[in-house]
Coordinates of C-alpha atoms in Angstrom, one line a residue:
Chain F
M1 CA 114.6 112.8 89.2
L2 CA 113.9 114.3 92.5
A3 CA 112.0 117.7 92.1
K4 CA 112.8 120.9 93.7
R5 CA 110.2 121.9 96.2
I6 CA 108.1 125.0 96.6
I7 CA 106.9 125.5 100.1
P8 CA 104.5 128.2 101.2
C9 CA 105.0 129.2 104.8
L10 CA 102.1 130.1 107.1
D11 CA 103.1 132.1 110.2
I12 CA 100.4 131.7 112.6
K13 CA 99.4 133.7 115.5
D14 CA 96.5 132.7 117.7
G15 CA 94.9 130.9 115.0
R16 CA 95.3 133.3 112.1
T17 CA 97.9 133.5 109.3
V18 CA 100.1 136.4 109.6
K19 CA 103.2 137.8 107.7
G20 CA 105.7 140.2 109.2
V21 CA 108.3 142.3 107.3
N22 CA 111.8 141.9 108.7
F23 CA 110.2 139.8 111.5
V24 CA 108.1 142.6 112.8
G25 CA 104.9 144.5 111.7
L26 CA 102.5 141.6 111.2
R27 CA 99.6 141.7 108.6
D28 CA 96.6 139.4 108.5
A29 CA 96.5 136.8 105.7
G30 CA 93.7 134.6 106.6
D31 CA 92.5 131.2 108.1
P32 CA 95.4 128.8 108.0
V33 CA 93.4 125.4 107.4
S34 CA 91.7 126.9 104.2
L35 CA 94.9 128.6 103.2
A36 CA 96.8 125.2 103.5
K37 CA 94.1 123.4 101.5
K38 CA 94.2 126.0 98.8
Y39 CA 98.0 125.7 98.4
A40 CA 97.7 122.0 98.2
I41 CA 95.3 122.2 95.4
L42 CA 97.4 125.0 93.6
G43 CA 100.4 122.7 93.4
A44 CA 102.4 123.4 96.5
D45 CA 104.8 120.5 97.3
E46 CA 104.9 120.9 101.1
L47 CA 103.8 123.4 103.7
V48 CA 105.4 125.0 106.8
L49 CA 103.2 126.0 109.7
L50 CA 105.1 128.2 112.0
D51 CA 103.4 128.9 115.3
I52 CA 104.3 132.4 116.5
S53 CA 101.8 132.6 119.4
A54 CA 103.6 133.6 122.6
T55 CA 100.8 132.2 124.7
L56 CA 99.9 128.8 126.1
E57 CA 96.3 129.2 124.7
G58 CA 97.7 130.0 121.3
R59 CA 99.8 126.7 121.5
K60 CA 96.8 124.6 122.2
T61 CA 94.9 126.2 119.3
M62 CA 97.8 125.1 117.2
L63 CA 97.4 121.5 118.0
D64 CA 93.9 121.6 116.9
M65 CA 94.8 123.2 113.8
V66 CA 97.4 120.7 113.0
L67 CA 94.8 118.0 113.2
K68 CA 92.5 119.9 110.9
V69 CA 95.2 120.4 108.3
A70 CA 96.1 116.9 108.5
E71 CA 92.5 115.9 107.9
Q72 CA 92.1 118.0 104.8
V73 CA 95.5 118.3 103.2
N74 CA 97.1 115.6 101.0
I75 CA 100.6 116.8 100.9
P76 CA 103.3 116.8 103.6
F77 CA 103.6 119.7 106.2
T78 CA 106.1 120.7 108.8
V79 CA 105.3 122.4 112.1
G80 CA 107.5 124.8 114.0
G81 CA 107.5 127.3 116.7
G82 CA 108.0 126.7 120.5
I83 CA 109.0 123.1 120.3
S84 CA 111.4 122.1 123.0
S85 CA 110.5 118.6 124.0
I86 CA 110.0 115.0 123.0
E87 CA 106.5 115.3 124.3
D88 CA 105.8 118.4 122.0
V89 CA 106.9 116.5 119.1
D90 CA 105.1 113.5 120.0
A91 CA 101.7 115.4 120.3
L92 CA 102.4 117.1 117.0
L93 CA 103.3 114.0 114.9
K94 CA 100.3 112.2 116.5
S95 CA 98.1 115.1 115.3
G96 CA 99.1 114.3 111.7
A97 CA 102.4 116.6 111.2
D98 CA 104.9 115.0 109.1
K99 CA 107.9 116.8 110.2
V100 CA 108.6 119.3 113.1
S101 CA 111.1 122.3 113.0
I102 CA 113.1 123.2 115.9
N103 CA 115.2 126.5 116.3
S104 CA 116.0 128.2 119.6
S105 CA 115.4 125.1 121.7
A106 CA 118.1 123.2 119.7
I107 CA 120.6 126.2 120.3
K108 CA 119.8 126.2 124.0
R109 CA 120.3 122.4 124.2
P110 CA 121.9 120.8 121.1
E111 CA 121.4 117.4 122.5
L112 CA 117.6 117.8 121.8
I113 CA 118.5 117.1 118.1
N114 CA 120.0 113.7 119.0
E115 CA 117.2 112.8 121.2
L116 CA 114.5 113.7 118.7
A117 CA 116.3 112.0 115.8
N118 CA 116.8 108.9 117.7
K119 CA 113.1 108.7 119.0
F120 CA 111.4 109.8 115.7
G121 CA 113.8 109.3 112.9
N122 CA 116.0 112.1 111.3
Q123 CA 113.6 112.4 108.3
C124 CA 111.1 114.4 110.7
I125 CA 113.5 116.7 112.3
T126 CA 114.0 120.1 110.5
V127 CA 116.6 122.3 112.2
A128 CA 115.6 125.9 111.3
I129 CA 118.3 128.5 111.5
D130 CA 118.0 132.3 111.4
A131 CA 121.1 134.1 110.5
K132 CA 122.3 137.6 109.7
Q133 CA 125.4 138.6 107.9
I134 CA 127.4 141.1 110.1
D135 CA 130.7 142.2 108.9
G136 CA 131.0 139.3 106.6
N137 CA 130.1 136.8 109.2
W138 CA 126.8 134.8 109.3
I139 CA 125.7 134.9 112.8
V140 CA 122.9 132.8 114.2
H141 CA 120.0 134.6 115.9
V142 CA 117.4 133.3 118.2
A143 CA 113.9 134.1 119.5
G144 CA 112.5 135.1 116.2
G145 CA 115.6 136.8 115.0
S146 CA 115.8 139.2 118.0
I147 CA 118.8 137.8 119.8
P148 CA 122.3 137.2 118.2
T149 CA 124.3 134.1 119.5
E150 CA 127.9 133.2 119.2
L151 CA 127.2 130.7 116.6
D152 CA 128.3 130.8 113.1
L153 CA 125.7 129.7 110.5
F154 CA 127.9 127.0 108.7
S155 CA 129.3 125.4 111.8
W156 CA 126.0 125.2 113.6
A157 CA 124.4 123.8 110.5
K158 CA 127.1 121.2 110.4
E159 CA 126.6 120.3 113.9
A160 CA 122.9 120.0 113.4
E161 CA 123.5 117.6 110.5
E162 CA 125.9 115.5 112.7
R163 CA 123.4 115.4 115.6
G164 CA 120.6 114.1 113.2
A165 CA 118.8 116.8 111.6
G166 CA 117.0 115.6 108.3
E167 CA 117.1 119.0 106.8
I168 CA 118.0 122.6 107.3
L169 CA 115.6 125.5 106.9
F170 CA 118.0 128.5 106.5
T171 CA 116.4 132.1 106.8
S172 CA 118.5 134.9 106.0
M173 CA 117.4 138.0 108.2
N174 CA 119.2 140.3 105.8
N175 CA 117.0 139.2 102.9
D176 CA 113.7 138.3 104.8
G177 CA 110.8 140.7 103.9
T178 CA 112.8 142.5 101.5
K179 CA 111.8 140.9 98.2
N180 CA 115.3 141.2 96.8
G181 CA 116.0 137.6 96.5
F182 CA 117.5 134.8 98.6
A183 CA 120.9 134.7 100.1
N184 CA 122.4 132.6 97.5
E185 CA 126.0 132.6 98.4
A186 CA 125.2 131.4 101.7
L187 CA 122.9 128.9 100.6
S188 CA 125.3 127.5 98.2
R189 CA 128.0 127.1 100.6
L190 CA 125.4 125.4 103.0
S191 CA 124.3 122.9 100.3
T192 CA 127.9 122.1 99.4
E193 CA 129.2 121.6 102.9
L194 CA 126.1 119.5 104.1
N195 CA 124.7 116.3 102.7
I196 CA 121.2 116.9 103.8
P197 CA 118.4 119.0 102.0
I198 CA 118.6 122.8 102.6
I199 CA 115.4 124.8 102.3
A200 CA 116.0 128.5 101.2
S201 CA 114.0 131.1 103.1
G202 CA 113.9 134.9 103.1
G203 CA 113.8 137.4 100.3
A204 CA 111.4 136.0 97.6
G205 CA 110.1 138.8 95.6
N206 CA 109.7 137.5 92.0
M207 CA 110.0 134.4 90.1
S208 CA 113.5 134.8 89.0
H209 CA 114.6 134.7 92.8
F210 CA 113.6 131.2 92.9
V211 CA 115.4 130.3 89.8
D212 CA 118.5 131.8 91.4
A213 CA 117.9 129.9 94.6
F214 CA 118.0 126.6 92.9
H215 CA 120.6 127.3 90.2
V216 CA 122.9 129.7 92.1
G217 CA 122.0 128.8 95.7
K218 CA 121.8 125.0 94.9
A219 CA 118.9 124.8 97.4
D220 CA 116.7 121.8 97.5
A221 CA 113.6 123.6 98.2
A222 CA 112.5 127.4 98.4
L223 CA 110.0 128.7 101.1
A224 CA 108.2 131.9 100.9
A225 CA 105.1 133.5 102.5
S226 CA 103.8 137.0 101.5
V227 CA 104.3 136.5 97.7
F228 CA 102.0 133.5 97.8
H229 CA 99.5 134.8 100.4
F230 CA 99.0 138.2 98.7
G231 CA 98.7 136.6 95.3
E232 CA 101.9 138.1 93.9
I233 CA 103.1 134.9 92.5
E234 CA 100.9 131.9 91.5
I235 CA 102.5 128.4 92.2
K236 CA 101.6 127.1 88.8
D237 CA 103.2 130.1 87.0
L238 CA 106.2 129.7 89.3
K239 CA 106.6 126.1 88.5
K240 CA 106.3 126.6 84.8
E241 CA 109.0 129.4 85.0
L242 CA 111.3 127.0 86.9
K243 CA 110.7 124.2 84.3
N244 CA 111.5 126.6 81.4
N245 CA 114.8 127.2 83.3
N246 CA 115.6 123.5 83.4
I247 CA 114.7 123.1 87.0
E248 CA 113.0 119.8 87.9
V249 CA 109.4 120.6 89.4
R250 CA 106.3 118.6 90.0
L251 CA 103.8 120.1 87.7
Chain L
M1 CA 85.0 97.1 103.2
K2 CA 86.9 96.7 106.5
I3 CA 90.4 98.3 106.5
V4 CA 92.7 97.8 109.3
I5 CA 96.0 99.7 109.9
I6 CA 98.4 97.4 111.8
D7 CA 99.4 99.2 115.1
Y8 CA 102.6 98.3 116.4
G9 CA 103.7 101.8 117.7
A10 CA 105.1 103.1 114.4
G11 CA 104.8 106.5 113.0
N12 CA 102.3 108.9 111.7
I13 CA 99.2 106.8 111.4
K14 CA 96.8 109.6 111.6
S15 CA 97.8 110.8 108.1
I16 CA 96.9 107.4 106.6
Q17 CA 93.5 107.3 108.5
F18 CA 92.7 110.8 107.3
A19 CA 93.6 109.8 103.6
F20 CA 91.0 107.0 103.8
K21 CA 88.5 109.3 105.5
R22 CA 89.0 111.7 102.5
L23 CA 88.0 108.8 100.2
G24 CA 84.9 108.2 102.6
L25 CA 86.4 105.2 104.3
E26 CA 87.1 104.3 107.7
A27 CA 90.5 102.7 108.6
L28 CA 90.6 101.0 112.0
L29 CA 93.9 100.9 113.9
S30 CA 94.4 97.4 115.5
K31 CA 97.1 95.2 116.9
D32 CA 94.5 92.4 117.7
P33 CA 95.5 89.4 115.6
E34 CA 91.8 88.4 115.2
E35 CA 90.7 91.8 114.0
I36 CA 93.7 92.0 111.5
K37 CA 92.9 88.4 110.2
A38 CA 89.3 89.5 109.7
A39 CA 90.0 92.6 107.6
D40 CA 89.4 92.9 103.9
K41 CA 92.4 95.1 103.4
I42 CA 95.4 95.7 105.6
I43 CA 97.9 98.6 105.9
F44 CA 101.2 97.9 107.4
P45 CA 102.7 101.3 108.2
G46 CA 106.1 102.4 109.5
V47 CA 108.1 105.4 110.2
G48 CA 111.3 105.2 112.2
E49 CA 114.2 102.7 112.5
A50 CA 114.1 99.3 111.1
S51 CA 115.8 97.2 113.7
S52 CA 113.6 98.7 116.5
A53 CA 110.4 98.4 114.5
M54 CA 111.3 94.6 113.9
K55 CA 111.7 94.3 117.7
M56 CA 108.2 95.8 118.3
L57 CA 106.9 93.5 115.7
R58 CA 108.5 90.5 117.4
K59 CA 107.3 91.6 120.9
S60 CA 103.6 91.6 119.7
K61 CA 104.2 88.3 117.5
L62 CA 103.0 90.2 114.6
D63 CA 106.2 89.1 112.8
I64 CA 104.6 85.6 112.7
L65 CA 101.2 86.8 111.9
I66 CA 101.8 89.1 108.9
P67 CA 103.3 86.5 106.4
T68 CA 100.2 84.3 106.9
L69 CA 97.8 86.9 105.8
T70 CA 95.9 86.1 102.7
Q71 CA 94.1 89.2 101.9
P72 CA 95.7 92.2 100.3
V73 CA 98.4 93.9 102.5
L74 CA 100.1 97.2 101.6
G75 CA 103.4 98.0 103.3
I76 CA 104.0 101.8 103.3
C77 CA 107.6 103.3 103.6
L78 CA 109.4 101.5 106.4
G79 CA 106.5 99.0 106.2
M80 CA 107.5 98.0 102.7
Q81 CA 111.2 97.7 103.7
L82 CA 110.3 95.4 106.7
L83 CA 108.5 93.1 104.2
C84 CA 111.9 92.7 102.5
K85 CA 114.6 90.0 103.4
T86 CA 117.2 92.2 105.1
T87 CA 117.9 95.8 105.8
E88 CA 121.3 97.5 106.3
E89 CA 119.5 99.7 108.8
G90 CA 120.6 98.4 112.2
N91 CA 121.5 95.2 110.2
A92 CA 117.9 93.8 110.6
E93 CA 116.3 90.7 109.4
G94 CA 113.0 91.5 107.6
L95 CA 109.8 89.5 107.3
G96 CA 111.3 88.0 104.0
I97 CA 108.1 88.2 102.0
F98 CA 110.1 90.1 99.0
D99 CA 113.2 88.6 98.0
V100 CA 115.2 91.7 98.2
H101 CA 117.8 93.6 100.3
V102 CA 117.5 97.1 101.6
K103 CA 120.5 99.2 101.2
R104 CA 121.6 102.7 102.2
F105 CA 121.9 105.5 99.7
N106 CA 125.4 106.3 98.7
A107 CA 126.7 109.6 100.2
C108 CA 127.2 111.2 96.7
V109 CA 123.4 112.2 97.0
K110 CA 121.8 114.0 100.0
V111 CA 120.5 111.6 102.4
P112 CA 117.6 111.3 103.3
Q113 CA 116.0 111.7 99.8
M114 CA 113.2 113.9 100.7
G115 CA 110.5 115.2 98.4
W116 CA 108.7 114.4 95.2
N117 CA 110.3 111.9 92.7
T118 CA 108.7 110.0 89.8
V119 CA 107.6 106.4 89.5
S120 CA 108.3 104.5 86.3
N121 CA 107.9 100.9 84.9
L122 CA 104.5 100.7 86.4
K123 CA 103.1 97.2 86.7
S124 CA 100.1 95.7 88.6
D125 CA 96.6 97.0 89.2
L126 CA 97.9 99.0 92.0
F127 CA 99.0 101.6 89.5
K128 CA 95.8 101.6 87.5
N129 CA 95.0 105.0 86.1
I130 CA 98.3 106.3 87.3
N131 CA 100.5 107.8 84.6
D132 CA 104.1 106.7 84.2
K133 CA 106.5 109.4 85.7
S134 CA 103.8 110.4 88.2
Y135 CA 105.3 112.2 91.1
M136 CA 105.0 110.7 94.6
Y137 CA 106.2 112.0 98.0
L138 CA 109.2 110.1 99.5
V139 CA 111.3 110.4 102.6
H140 CA 113.9 107.7 103.1
S141 CA 117.6 106.9 103.7
Y142 CA 117.4 103.2 102.6
Y143 CA 116.0 101.7 99.3
A144 CA 115.0 98.2 98.1
E145 CA 117.2 97.0 95.3
N146 CA 115.5 96.8 91.8
C147 CA 114.3 93.3 91.5
N148 CA 111.8 90.9 89.7
E149 CA 109.2 91.8 92.3
A150 CA 109.4 95.5 91.4
I151 CA 106.3 97.1 90.2
A152 CA 107.6 100.6 90.0
T153 CA 111.2 102.1 90.0
T154 CA 112.6 105.5 91.0
D155 CA 115.8 107.1 90.0
Y156 CA 117.8 108.7 92.8
E157 CA 121.4 108.3 91.7
V158 CA 120.6 104.6 91.6
V159 CA 117.4 103.0 90.0
Y160 CA 115.6 101.2 92.8
A161 CA 112.3 99.5 93.5
S162 CA 109.8 102.1 94.7
A163 CA 107.0 99.6 94.8
L164 CA 106.9 95.8 95.1
Q165 CA 104.3 93.0 94.8
K166 CA 104.5 89.4 95.6
N167 CA 101.0 87.6 95.5
N168 CA 98.7 89.6 98.0
F169 CA 101.6 91.4 99.3
Y170 CA 102.3 95.1 98.1
G171 CA 104.7 97.6 99.3
V172 CA 105.3 101.2 98.4
Q173 CA 108.3 103.3 99.3
F174 CA 106.4 106.4 98.8
H175 CA 103.5 107.9 101.0
P176 CA 100.4 107.6 98.9
E177 CA 98.6 109.5 101.9
K178 CA 100.8 112.5 101.3
S179 CA 101.2 112.0 97.4
S180 CA 98.4 114.3 96.3
D181 CA 96.0 113.0 93.6
A182 CA 98.2 110.3 92.4
G183 CA 98.6 108.9 95.8
E184 CA 94.7 109.1 96.4
Q185 CA 94.4 107.2 93.1
L186 CA 96.8 104.5 94.5
L187 CA 94.8 104.0 97.6
K188 CA 91.6 103.7 95.6
N189 CA 93.3 101.0 93.6
F190 CA 94.4 99.3 96.7
I191 CA 90.8 99.3 98.0
A192 CA 89.6 97.9 94.7
L193 CA 92.0 95.0 94.5

């Protein structure tokens, strides 16, 4: 049976791993290459490297880092942040990334999803969506969650699938950084309405939150950052707990 | 030991080179027929779409060269599928090494299958020292039907051939270069063939 995936996410700014609370207030969490290697050894199923550098220099640093991660890590990884063209994706895949994740650039120009899926195959195109529940509606946000759009989470996710996205990485801004659990109701609806894998993101605080994301949220994978970076949850323990709850995991 | 990765413009080749580097081996990227023929071991990679990949192979006449190779050849992911008879992806003809058809997963499961799934019914030295039900990393929308040439099977709503062998030709649907320790063991086994 296909296992549920546990994905540590490394937010990288100018070559260092950082983690914000509710998208702001960044804390340093170490060297991304050694962290990536550590997670692979500890049993992570996949990694997401998210470049949150705002500068061109930061971006160039990222490409070198992707190459180093590919050299040292024997599990798949996705790279996201600031990707807006075929050339960007080509450079990342050639440096050894397995998948790329696009967010704001896809909202700005949805055809980008079609172009990338046609050129590289939909299996390597993840569409990341940051959404916030406002008055009962899930509103998609851009620019690191700072700007609301007119888009509804569910219709945008469906459109992304139809355009060729290989999976959806859904971050609930209401939950992100709170450690109160994932947005399971929205996750479950996404997972039912779409026929591509859904990655749950935002809100992991303890192991039972992951159990809920899979059982209640019907997610295919769950992503978290700080609980792993700061040693609050060990991946091996988490997987044992999931297995005890009859969730298929790679142990 | 001379390892050559066939270069026909397909996919993420860096990861395969790095996987061999982690084993202390160098894998050369080449489209030169003489260099490919002279190799001890050959990797036939592939990420992308089947019919356009076949076009690229025909353009470089590698479609004629590959079936004539006599040393161990390992097709990975789409590389494995292209060694099959036909594929529903773009209704393409494959190289016909394996007598099996490649079909699309039914819509009752999420497509692509993405992540770690187990391999069972392991046969062949390619799986030496790899336990039954080991997890391997897969990303694919099309699968080879279970058949006599299957040396591993995987269950994703349907039980399909996740590895194939015929004579010196091997194919794996999963990515050994991304499948942690079990994947590394498989690459070691391939080198030892």
